[in-house]
XYZ file of C-alpha atoms in Angstrom:
669
model
C 5.877 -61.259 -41.738
C 5.224 -62.937 -38.430
C 5.211 -62.689 -34.676
C 8.524 -63.170 -32.901
C 9.518 -64.122 -29.362
C 12.673 -64.858 -27.448
C 14.641 -65.255 -24.254
C 18.210 -64.567 -23.117
C 18.953 -65.731 -19.583
C 21.297 -63.946 -17.205
C 23.002 -67.285 -16.624
C 24.137 -68.847 -19.931
C 24.018 -72.316 -18.392
C 20.330 -71.966 -17.578
C 18.411 -73.841 -20.302
C 15.570 -72.229 -22.253
C 12.305 -74.165 -22.131
C 11.185 -74.910 -25.731
C 7.572 -75.280 -24.627
C 7.612 -71.704 -23.278
C 8.933 -70.444 -26.632
C 6.191 -72.341 -28.445
C 3.530 -70.949 -26.087
C 4.877 -67.421 -26.690
C 4.536 -68.041 -30.421
C 1.068 -69.549 -30.059
C -0.462 -66.607 -28.202
C 0.342 -64.461 -31.248
C -0.745 -67.034 -33.834
C -3.000 -64.346 -35.324
C 0.227 -62.692 -36.524
C 1.477 -65.919 -38.083
C -0.948 -68.819 -38.414
C 1.017 -70.708 -41.078
C 3.651 -72.430 -38.948
C 5.573 -72.209 -35.665
C 9.347 -72.339 -35.440
C 11.814 -72.302 -32.542
C 15.477 -72.874 -31.774
C 17.617 -72.697 -28.651
C 21.336 -72.135 -28.244
C 21.804 -74.455 -25.328
C 25.220 -73.355 -24.072
C 24.256 -69.670 -24.196
C 20.810 -69.584 -22.551
C 19.252 -68.076 -25.681
C 16.087 -69.140 -27.485
C 13.941 -67.735 -30.307
C 10.388 -68.544 -31.395
C 8.202 -67.525 -34.326
C 4.622 -67.689 -35.591
C 4.935 -67.342 -39.376
C 2.756 -65.578 -41.929
C 4.150 -66.757 -45.261
C 4.451 -63.903 -47.789
C 7.967 -64.182 -49.250
C 9.152 -67.762 -49.988
C 6.114 -69.925 -49.305
C 8.110 -73.112 -48.746
C 6.985 -74.161 -45.218
C 10.341 -75.698 -44.256
C 12.973 -73.754 -46.183
C 11.880 -70.291 -44.985
C 11.043 -71.196 -41.394
C 12.748 -69.020 -38.796
C 14.813 -68.669 -36.688
C 17.860 -68.661 -38.984
C 21.336 -69.530 -37.702
C 24.440 -68.883 -39.803
C 26.426 -71.876 -41.006
C 29.294 -71.131 -38.624
C 26.926 -70.601 -35.694
C 28.118 -67.025 -35.159
C 24.732 -65.344 -35.732
C 21.106 -66.211 -35.019
C 18.191 -64.045 -36.142
C 14.443 -63.873 -35.703
C 12.661 -61.258 -37.824
C 9.209 -59.744 -38.296
C 8.454 -57.531 -41.296
C 9.675 -56.999 -44.828
C 12.984 -55.944 -46.356
C 12.409 -54.429 -49.783
C 15.282 -54.558 -52.273
C 15.920 -58.052 -50.887
C 16.446 -59.567 -54.340
C 19.208 -57.091 -55.191
C 20.872 -57.499 -51.794
C 20.669 -61.284 -51.995
C 22.224 -61.253 -55.477
C 24.996 -58.912 -54.329
C 25.806 -61.081 -51.309
C 25.661 -64.266 -53.373
C 28.180 -62.784 -55.792
C 30.488 -62.299 -52.796
C 30.296 -65.971 -51.865
C 27.487 -66.003 -49.288
C 25.187 -69.035 -49.422
C 21.486 -68.678 -48.607
C 19.316 -71.370 -47.047
C 16.114 -69.861 -48.410
C 14.502 -67.284 -50.686
C 13.216 -65.435 -47.607
C 14.167 -61.781 -47.118
C 14.772 -62.340 -43.386
C 17.974 -64.283 -44.010
C 19.631 -61.099 -45.318
C 20.365 -59.963 -41.758
C 22.769 -62.852 -41.129
C 24.943 -62.289 -44.175
C 24.757 -58.492 -44.340
C 25.803 -58.299 -40.679
C 28.612 -60.784 -41.238
C 29.931 -58.644 -44.096
C 29.456 -55.141 -42.693
C 28.657 -55.387 -39.006
C 25.166 -54.638 -37.687
C 25.397 -50.839 -37.521
C 26.761 -50.570 -41.062
C 24.169 -53.068 -42.321
C 21.145 -51.113 -41.069
C 21.233 -48.329 -43.710
C 20.860 -51.048 -46.376
C 17.644 -52.406 -44.824
C 14.687 -50.773 -46.536
C 11.250 -51.512 -45.174
C 9.308 -52.262 -42.015
C 10.963 -54.590 -39.544
C 11.622 -55.685 -35.992
C 14.260 -58.304 -35.324
C 16.558 -59.847 -32.737
C 20.133 -60.773 -33.600
C 22.366 -62.854 -31.343
C 26.145 -62.821 -31.911
C 27.956 -65.729 -30.276
C 31.505 -64.317 -30.190
C 30.332 -61.139 -28.418
C 27.665 -62.965 -26.366
C 25.383 -60.106 -27.361
C 21.695 -59.913 -28.301
C 20.394 -56.817 -30.085
C 16.772 -55.821 -30.646
C 16.216 -53.545 -33.661
C 13.063 -51.723 -34.750
C 12.398 -49.975 -38.061
C 12.806 -46.250 -38.543
C 9.174 -45.296 -37.802
C 8.011 -48.169 -35.605
C 5.656 -49.793 -38.118
C 6.466 -53.170 -36.566
C 6.127 -53.512 -32.772
C 8.754 -54.955 -30.426
C 8.633 -55.159 -26.612
C 11.041 -56.322 -23.920
C 11.374 -56.784 -20.194
C 13.912 -58.063 -17.685
C 12.917 -60.703 -15.131
C 14.979 -62.388 -12.382
C 15.793 -64.995 -15.044
C 16.786 -62.602 -17.828
C 15.468 -60.947 -20.983
C 12.072 -61.759 -22.492
C 11.002 -60.086 -25.744
C 8.263 -60.352 -28.352
C 6.135 -58.665 -30.995
C 3.296 -58.027 -28.565
C 2.981 -57.483 -24.825
C 0.910 -60.636 -24.422
C 3.885 -62.597 -25.770
C 5.933 -61.430 -22.796
C 3.054 -62.195 -20.443
C 2.983 -65.766 -21.791
C 6.332 -66.299 -20.047
C 5.716 -67.395 -16.420
C 8.501 -65.177 -15.030
C 6.983 -61.914 -16.335
C 4.838 -59.977 -13.849
C 1.522 -58.637 -15.132
C 0.493 -55.384 -13.487
C -0.239 -51.779 -14.416
C 2.205 -49.057 -13.476
C 0.640 -45.945 -11.987
C 2.173 -43.677 -14.601
C 1.311 -46.088 -17.401
C -2.312 -46.107 -16.230
C -2.300 -42.309 -16.070
C -1.307 -42.110 -19.738
C -3.870 -44.716 -20.792
C -6.587 -42.401 -19.480
C -5.324 -39.399 -21.473
C -4.317 -41.258 -24.684
C -0.891 -39.648 -25.007
C 1.958 -42.069 -24.266
C 5.560 -41.509 -23.221
C 7.701 -42.943 -26.051
C 9.228 -46.302 -25.145
C 6.754 -47.046 -22.348
C 3.597 -49.139 -21.995
C 0.722 -49.378 -19.541
C 2.514 -52.115 -17.643
C 5.236 -52.076 -15.038
C 8.642 -53.036 -16.404
C 7.417 -53.591 -19.976
C 9.173 -51.409 -22.544
C 8.883 -50.785 -26.276
C 11.922 -50.616 -28.512
C 11.565 -47.131 -29.979
C 11.533 -46.383 -33.714
C 15.014 -46.193 -35.206
C 16.498 -47.733 -32.062
C 18.777 -50.647 -31.177
C 18.614 -52.117 -27.660
C 21.598 -54.293 -26.833
C 21.920 -56.881 -24.037
C 25.341 -58.146 -22.962
C 26.330 -60.303 -19.995
C 28.524 -58.639 -17.392
C 29.219 -60.217 -13.985
C 26.295 -62.623 -14.263
C 23.699 -60.018 -15.259
C 22.466 -58.633 -18.552
C 23.480 -55.037 -19.122
C 21.202 -52.886 -21.317
C 22.371 -50.253 -23.788
C 20.142 -48.162 -26.065
C 21.327 -46.530 -29.268
C 19.541 -44.485 -31.940
C 20.585 -45.492 -35.458
C 18.223 -43.214 -37.467
C 16.119 -40.115 -36.971
C 14.235 -37.507 -38.958
C 16.626 -34.722 -39.854
C 14.701 -31.611 -40.812
C 17.117 -28.939 -42.108
C 18.239 -26.146 -39.833
C 16.851 -22.701 -40.576
C 18.609 -21.341 -43.635
C 19.887 -24.741 -44.796
C 17.180 -25.397 -47.394
C 18.758 -22.866 -49.706
C 17.031 -21.250 -52.651
C 13.692 -22.805 -53.568
C 13.476 -24.687 -56.837
C 10.547 -24.477 -59.266
C 7.543 -26.501 -58.103
C 7.986 -29.005 -60.915
C 11.487 -29.914 -59.731
C 10.180 -30.976 -56.316
C 7.161 -32.710 -57.847
C 9.321 -34.813 -60.164
C 11.625 -35.863 -57.340
C 8.625 -36.923 -55.259
C 7.126 -38.772 -58.227
C 10.334 -40.807 -58.605
C 10.399 -41.814 -54.922
C 6.644 -42.425 -54.712
C 6.354 -44.727 -57.723
C 9.423 -46.678 -56.615
C 8.037 -47.086 -53.067
C 4.746 -48.484 -54.365
C 6.427 -50.826 -56.836
C 8.551 -52.269 -54.043
C 5.531 -52.782 -51.786
C 3.636 -54.705 -54.447
C 6.386 -57.365 -54.353
C 5.117 -60.581 -52.721
C 4.542 -64.263 -53.405
C 0.853 -63.751 -52.542
C -1.801 -61.312 -53.898
C -1.559 -57.674 -52.739
C -4.557 -55.349 -52.274
C -5.000 -51.684 -51.244
C -6.937 -49.904 -48.535
C -8.960 -47.104 -50.130
C -10.604 -44.295 -48.163
C -11.849 -40.955 -49.435
C -8.491 -39.311 -48.721
C -5.852 -38.193 -51.180
C -3.228 -40.505 -49.643
C -4.815 -43.884 -50.284
C -6.312 -42.654 -53.564
C -2.848 -41.646 -54.801
C -1.471 -45.057 -53.896
C -4.394 -46.779 -55.572
C -3.864 -44.775 -58.750
C -0.177 -45.696 -59.049
C -0.678 -49.306 -57.911
C -3.335 -49.779 -60.595
C -0.802 -48.702 -63.221
C 1.853 -51.057 -61.830
C -0.366 -54.131 -62.019
C -1.450 -56.040 -65.115
C -4.856 -56.871 -63.641
C -7.310 -54.633 -61.731
C -6.178 -53.855 -58.182
C -8.434 -55.021 -55.386
C -9.510 -52.118 -53.142
C -11.184 -52.315 -49.741
C -13.112 -49.398 -48.222
C -14.750 -48.821 -44.821
C -18.138 -47.123 -44.724
C -20.075 -45.800 -41.715
C -23.800 -45.424 -41.116
C -23.362 -41.685 -40.450
C -23.021 -39.385 -43.463
C -20.857 -36.917 -41.545
C -18.142 -39.566 -41.170
C -18.682 -41.716 -44.269
C -16.236 -41.364 -47.190
C -17.456 -44.136 -49.483
C -18.852 -41.861 -52.209
C -15.520 -40.266 -53.021
C -13.692 -43.600 -52.645
C -16.067 -45.112 -55.211
C -15.299 -42.286 -57.613
C -11.575 -42.967 -57.314
C -11.999 -46.726 -57.730
C -14.001 -46.168 -60.896
C -11.422 -43.710 -62.249
C -8.633 -46.339 -62.132
C -10.818 -49.378 -62.852
C -10.196 -50.924 -59.423
C -12.196 -53.863 -58.111
C -13.666 -52.321 -54.956
C -15.343 -53.914 -51.931
C -17.082 -51.694 -49.341
C -17.670 -52.844 -45.775
C -20.316 -50.695 -44.052
C -20.131 -50.771 -40.260
C -22.752 -49.653 -37.758
C -22.399 -48.517 -34.160
C -23.585 -51.783 -32.681
C -20.748 -53.678 -34.416
C -18.204 -51.187 -33.112
C -19.091 -51.747 -29.478
C -19.696 -55.489 -29.852
C -16.079 -55.872 -30.952
C -14.532 -53.340 -28.576
C -13.126 -55.857 -26.079
C -11.715 -58.087 -28.822
C -9.958 -55.043 -30.266
C -8.385 -54.137 -26.919
C -6.946 -57.662 -26.645
C -5.018 -56.842 -29.794
C -4.139 -53.171 -29.191
C -2.948 -53.770 -25.600
C -3.581 -50.114 -24.839
C -6.482 -47.682 -24.656
C -8.220 -46.256 -27.726
C -10.065 -42.962 -27.920
C -12.274 -43.666 -30.942
C -13.876 -46.812 -32.279
C -12.426 -46.396 -35.772
C -9.810 -48.805 -34.388
C -12.564 -51.396 -34.097
C -13.662 -50.582 -37.641
C -10.095 -51.198 -38.859
C -10.078 -54.586 -37.111
C -13.359 -55.537 -38.785
C -11.999 -54.386 -42.138
C -8.791 -56.430 -41.795
C -10.927 -59.448 -40.937
C -13.006 -58.843 -44.066
C -9.876 -58.522 -46.238
C -8.357 -61.666 -44.720
C -11.538 -63.617 -45.397
C -11.415 -62.393 -48.999
C -8.104 -64.246 -49.366
C -5.521 -61.468 -48.960
C -2.457 -61.340 -46.721
C -1.012 -57.975 -47.830
C -2.392 -54.450 -48.322
C -0.640 -51.219 -49.338
C -1.740 -48.296 -47.160
C -1.477 -44.497 -47.025
C -0.119 -43.831 -43.529
C 2.659 -41.255 -43.378
C 1.457 -38.731 -45.932
C -0.116 -36.398 -43.371
C 3.044 -36.598 -41.297
C 5.380 -35.752 -44.180
C 3.283 -33.134 -45.983
C 1.508 -31.481 -43.008
C -1.981 -32.786 -43.632
C -3.339 -32.607 -40.096
C -5.171 -29.485 -38.863
C -3.067 -29.486 -35.670
C 0.094 -29.063 -37.748
C -1.395 -26.237 -39.781
C -2.517 -24.527 -36.568
C 1.064 -24.486 -35.279
C 2.200 -23.060 -38.609
C -0.388 -20.269 -38.337
C 0.432 -19.503 -34.698
C 4.211 -19.854 -34.746
C 5.431 -19.987 -38.339
C 3.817 -16.978 -40.033
C 5.742 -14.196 -38.324
C 5.698 -11.961 -41.390
C 1.990 -12.366 -42.144
C -0.498 -9.593 -41.259
C -2.490 -10.354 -38.067
C -5.781 -10.317 -40.004
C -4.475 -13.007 -42.399
C -3.487 -15.261 -39.518
C -6.814 -14.664 -37.747
C -8.728 -15.446 -40.950
C -6.826 -18.698 -41.512
C -7.284 -19.772 -37.897
C -11.022 -19.105 -37.988
C -11.325 -21.060 -41.242
C -9.328 -23.966 -39.785
C -11.501 -24.176 -36.682
C -14.714 -23.997 -38.713
C -13.643 -26.614 -41.257
C -12.664 -29.016 -38.452
C -15.563 -28.334 -36.102
C -16.460 -32.042 -36.111
C -13.168 -32.816 -34.353
C -13.066 -29.990 -31.819
C -12.188 -31.410 -28.424
C -10.353 -34.243 -30.134
C -7.841 -33.331 -32.854
C -8.057 -29.659 -31.917
C -8.133 -28.643 -28.257
C -11.037 -26.618 -26.940
C -8.645 -24.365 -25.015
C -4.980 -23.541 -25.511
C -2.576 -25.444 -23.249
C 0.917 -24.225 -22.400
C 3.014 -27.033 -20.938
C 6.180 -25.564 -19.442
C 8.468 -28.536 -20.159
C 7.326 -28.965 -23.752
C 7.475 -25.249 -24.461
C 11.012 -25.183 -23.083
C 12.286 -27.822 -25.509
C 10.083 -27.079 -28.556
C 9.506 -23.342 -28.215
C 5.736 -23.848 -27.909
C 3.380 -26.604 -26.807
C 2.536 -28.502 -30.014
C -1.162 -28.406 -30.893
C -1.096 -32.125 -31.706
C -0.578 -32.821 -27.984
C -2.837 -30.157 -26.523
C -6.198 -31.904 -26.691
C -4.761 -34.895 -24.801
C -2.846 -32.735 -22.350
C -6.113 -30.961 -21.598
C -7.667 -34.348 -20.824
C -4.907 -34.906 -18.247
C -6.721 -32.586 -15.854
C -9.529 -35.149 -15.673
C -7.249 -38.081 -14.896
C -6.468 -37.710 -11.148
C -10.153 -37.895 -10.178
C -10.541 -41.050 -12.281
C -7.658 -42.931 -10.656
C -7.972 -45.321 -7.740
C -6.638 -43.545 -4.615
C -3.436 -45.636 -4.589
C -2.601 -44.677 -8.173
C -3.663 -41.080 -7.521
C -1.224 -40.842 -4.628
C 1.567 -42.422 -6.690
C 1.128 -39.790 -9.435
C 0.423 -36.804 -7.192
C 3.228 -34.619 -8.554
C 3.442 -36.272 -11.958
C 3.666 -34.135 -15.114
C 2.848 -36.058 -18.310
C 4.151 -33.224 -20.480
C 7.489 -33.226 -18.672
C 7.758 -37.011 -18.997
C 7.268 -36.762 -22.765
C 9.641 -33.792 -23.073
C 12.411 -35.803 -21.372
C 12.342 -38.360 -24.200
C 12.742 -35.799 -27.006
C 16.100 -35.051 -28.596
C 16.689 -31.326 -28.196
C 19.287 -31.337 -30.982
C 16.636 -32.463 -33.479
C 14.446 -29.466 -32.566
C 16.946 -26.630 -32.210
C 17.019 -24.020 -34.975
C 14.176 -25.653 -36.951
C 11.105 -24.067 -38.496
C 8.005 -24.317 -36.247
C 6.176 -26.497 -38.796
C 9.141 -28.889 -38.914
C 9.097 -29.031 -35.121
C 5.356 -29.754 -35.045
C 5.725 -32.563 -37.592
C 8.685 -34.034 -35.712
C 6.828 -34.093 -32.375
C 3.759 -35.738 -33.895
C 5.884 -38.411 -35.585
C 7.822 -39.153 -32.378
C 4.679 -39.420 -30.225
C 1.197 -40.016 -31.611
C 2.190 -41.373 -35.009
C 4.082 -44.387 -33.679
C 1.807 -45.298 -30.780
C -1.527 -44.421 -32.380
C -1.532 -44.323 -36.186
C 0.982 -47.121 -36.740
C 0.208 -48.946 -33.506
C -3.341 -49.429 -32.316
C -4.832 -48.137 -35.571
C -2.296 -49.921 -37.758
C -0.231 -53.062 -37.204
C -2.109 -54.288 -34.157
C -5.543 -54.440 -35.799
C -4.245 -55.490 -39.216
C -2.117 -58.336 -37.863
C -5.010 -59.311 -35.602
C -6.255 -60.968 -38.779
C -2.924 -62.047 -40.300
C -2.840 -59.047 -42.635
C 0.421 -57.259 -43.416
C 0.012 -53.523 -44.051
C 2.706 -51.755 -46.093
C 2.751 -47.933 -45.769
C 4.337 -46.723 -49.006
C 4.886 -43.129 -47.839
C 7.290 -44.419 -45.168
C 9.876 -45.665 -47.638
C 12.875 -43.998 -46.032
C 14.433 -42.543 -49.233
C 11.076 -40.823 -49.845
C 10.993 -39.573 -46.250
C 14.547 -38.245 -46.397
C 13.559 -36.246 -49.480
C 10.265 -35.032 -47.970
C 11.879 -33.432 -44.904
C 13.868 -31.143 -47.214
C 10.737 -29.662 -48.828
C 10.111 -25.925 -48.404
C 7.091 -24.984 -46.317
C 5.186 -23.759 -49.380
C 5.380 -27.218 -50.969
C 3.498 -28.592 -47.969
C 1.037 -25.800 -47.187
C -0.022 -23.217 -49.748
C -2.962 -20.928 -49.210
C -5.700 -23.145 -47.808
C -4.378 -26.320 -49.401
C -2.658 -28.959 -47.333
C -0.249 -31.536 -48.814
C 0.245 -29.199 -51.762
C 3.010 -31.182 -53.463
C 1.086 -34.466 -53.345
C -2.059 -32.825 -54.728
C -0.152 -31.278 -57.602
C 1.743 -34.470 -58.379
C -1.457 -36.523 -58.538
C -3.707 -33.826 -60.033
C -3.976 -35.478 -63.495
C -5.224 -38.701 -61.899
C -7.449 -37.539 -59.046
C -11.156 -36.756 -59.419
C -11.728 -32.997 -59.172
C -13.727 -33.305 -55.941
C -10.880 -35.197 -54.282
C -8.190 -32.805 -55.511
C -10.075 -29.862 -53.988
C -11.047 -31.638 -50.754
C -9.245 -30.731 -47.533
C -7.954 -33.311 -45.064
C -10.767 -35.195 -43.333
C -9.651 -37.326 -40.401
C -10.654 -40.976 -40.620
C -12.805 -41.446 -37.553
C -15.850 -43.423 -36.469
C -18.917 -41.513 -35.233
C -18.602 -40.944 -31.439
C -21.235 -42.539 -29.213
C -23.018 -39.254 -28.450
C -23.943 -38.779 -32.131
C -27.004 -41.038 -32.000
C -29.113 -42.969 -29.509
C -28.183 -46.454 -30.749
C -24.480 -45.808 -30.271
C -25.125 -44.314 -26.841
C -27.081 -47.422 -25.918
C -24.302 -49.717 -27.126
C -21.661 -47.748 -25.224
C -23.778 -47.706 -22.067
C -24.156 -51.470 -22.325
C -20.396 -51.863 -22.123
C -20.205 -49.315 -19.300
C -22.807 -51.242 -17.282
C -20.514 -54.252 -17.428
C -16.966 -52.883 -17.265
C -17.599 -49.667 -15.329
C -19.999 -51.021 -12.723
C -19.111 -50.416 -9.085
C -18.179 -54.070 -8.669
C -15.984 -54.185 -11.787
C -14.170 -51.032 -10.682
C -13.596 -52.445 -7.211
C -12.288 -55.737 -8.632
C -9.680 -54.134 -10.883
C -8.412 -51.569 -8.382
C -7.551 -49.143 -11.176
C -10.267 -46.490 -11.116
C -12.250 -44.279 -8.761
C -15.921 -45.207 -8.813
C -17.256 -41.729 -8.021
C -15.055 -40.103 -10.663
C -16.173 -42.572 -13.322
C -19.849 -42.069 -12.529
C -19.439 -38.298 -12.776
C -17.915 -38.593 -16.279
C -20.725 -40.883 -17.434
C -23.345 -38.495 -16.069
C -21.732 -35.453 -17.672
C -21.396 -37.242 -21.029
C -25.052 -38.255 -21.005
C -26.312 -34.751 -20.201
C -27.597 -33.204 -23.444
C -26.809 -29.739 -22.073
C -23.088 -30.568 -22.061
C -21.371 -28.695 -24.941
C -20.680 -30.856 -27.998
C -16.904 -30.299 -27.892
C -16.860 -31.445 -24.253
C -18.930 -34.520 -25.122
C -16.422 -35.332 -27.869
C -13.628 -35.240 -25.291
C -15.650 -37.222 -22.731
C -16.464 -39.821 -25.369
C -12.706 -40.407 -25.674
C -12.308 -40.519 -21.884
C -15.039 -43.158 -21.581
C -13.376 -45.223 -24.285
C -10.159 -45.004 -22.255
C -11.955 -46.097 -19.086
C -13.498 -49.060 -20.876
C -10.123 -49.900 -22.381
C -8.176 -50.127 -19.132
C -10.852 -52.281 -17.518
C -10.737 -54.626 -20.511
C -6.941 -54.668 -20.409
C -7.090 -55.702 -16.763
C -9.491 -58.505 -17.619
C -7.384 -59.743 -20.550
C -3.877 -59.441 -19.133
C -3.943 -59.171 -15.337
C -6.956 -61.131 -14.113
C -6.468 -63.910 -16.688
C -3.819 -66.631 -16.474
C -1.973 -65.638 -19.644
C 0.770 -68.324 -19.502
C -1.898 -71.030 -19.247
C -3.926 -69.497 -22.082
C -0.798 -69.427 -24.249
C -0.035 -73.112 -23.612
C -3.659 -74.047 -24.213
C -3.512 -72.196 -27.528
C -0.331 -74.061 -28.493
C -2.038 -77.380 -27.797
C -5.120 -76.301 -29.753
C -2.929 -75.431 -32.758
C -1.047 -78.715 -32.518
C 2.230 -76.864 -31.856
C 2.643 -78.618 -28.480
């Protein structure tokens, strides 16, 4: 696990500056504080850099990246983990391949040499982002894991390609321009991102399951994108006759236990995140059985009973004899650490639970851990979110009596009233472009699409003019693969859309890797083991949703181990209390607004409209404003704060200088 960086110049004779590579590594030293590494291929204008977090093969010299094959044909720089690496290494060794190290990253060199890159990818099991340069083809390929657990960004400058694990890594290169795009800013203010894009002009994300290849043609780098993996929900009628429940449960049990066993493999201690949800509790239960000693569990608590899950997490920890630590966080801490969090997320956040996650990862790091197993992915695979169930009720229950559908919808709205205006939209939105490709506008996008109506009045006039006829729904629809949606069940479609949009950018991004690795902590989501996922998409609807139970198959599989209260509990979204919920949080939020959303600050950044911002703040503070609207406005204010902080961190600041200063401070330069 680490942070990676690299350069490929248009002109192969143009040398790569080693000090720039080191500075690009240094600015992400939080991802890898253990050691820096770099190498250049002088006659090819290629250079790689790394900030290493040592987890597999702790030898500081032997496992230091980048790796270059003995014949010089391949060079690789890799972030993440390949599970099954011991088997693959043994297999390759038996075929005559010689390894420099015991590090899993080196697999890419030899597996690619044997099979070719495309044929090697199906063998790579885990979370990863890497760059591979092939000398004979004069080709550099960026590859990101199937779900986008690990981040990877790139841009083209007049000099060539610059890439890295975080956007700030690119900004550490002097040739990379640092400015917001109008459309990127628009999406920052409504939360929902267009896959593959960022807030910044010319800065792109490698998408999940994607390869981006750069080859020199006529003195310029040519870019080619290729999808190597996707979620393949069965077509209607392809699932065949349903099996007995126990048959599905046993298949899931096999995949689930194997996924957790693999993710407990490390040369350092491994802990677990534990909330009050069935996902992390299931992982904790199996992990405790896999380990000889008690598993260490870390839980976040809040000072608001409506949002606090520590009681049920304690019950689970006691049931499996886990050693549990609870970090209780108050509203003041959330807003004190807001700006620091945005430096790591590099995009807007709608709720301060992201800040809570950053504080938790810091706590876990200080307790001496580098790795945690986490529960992300369960809601995506087994339809745990209320938005997914709502689409099932509205579009997937054609044969149900109207009164049954109305009863379920009323129950769903009532049981998720805390999140109305956030997870569930206040009013139904029908986006023409999304409805055209999906068949309906997915509920998981509707609350953020409804916020889009507020955006134009919040934009600086220049950005407002530039986005006058812009349709965020159409922009997102253009990135979706129609073939993956045609002739699928509505629930499958809803799950697919969530996974391709919010899951990657939100759950795995600013609420996952970015705030975990902010404190040198590798998070391993066991539910995203791709053999498990490829089984899960074949499940019949009734194994996901049955009656009023969500994630039915997971509940039934873990029923003997889970406390009764947890087994019966419906999905509760992990979220921090919004600022409007008490006076202290409102005061803390207003303190940030006085600084970042003052008339002068707004004028200096040139991003926002002062009058529009003041109107939102006034409306949010009015106690007569409906609660669901205040929930939505709380998110909008967090977005406004976020973009102002992003401007301060990445546009107004001299990032290349800060990166070099950091390298000097670390002793890397």
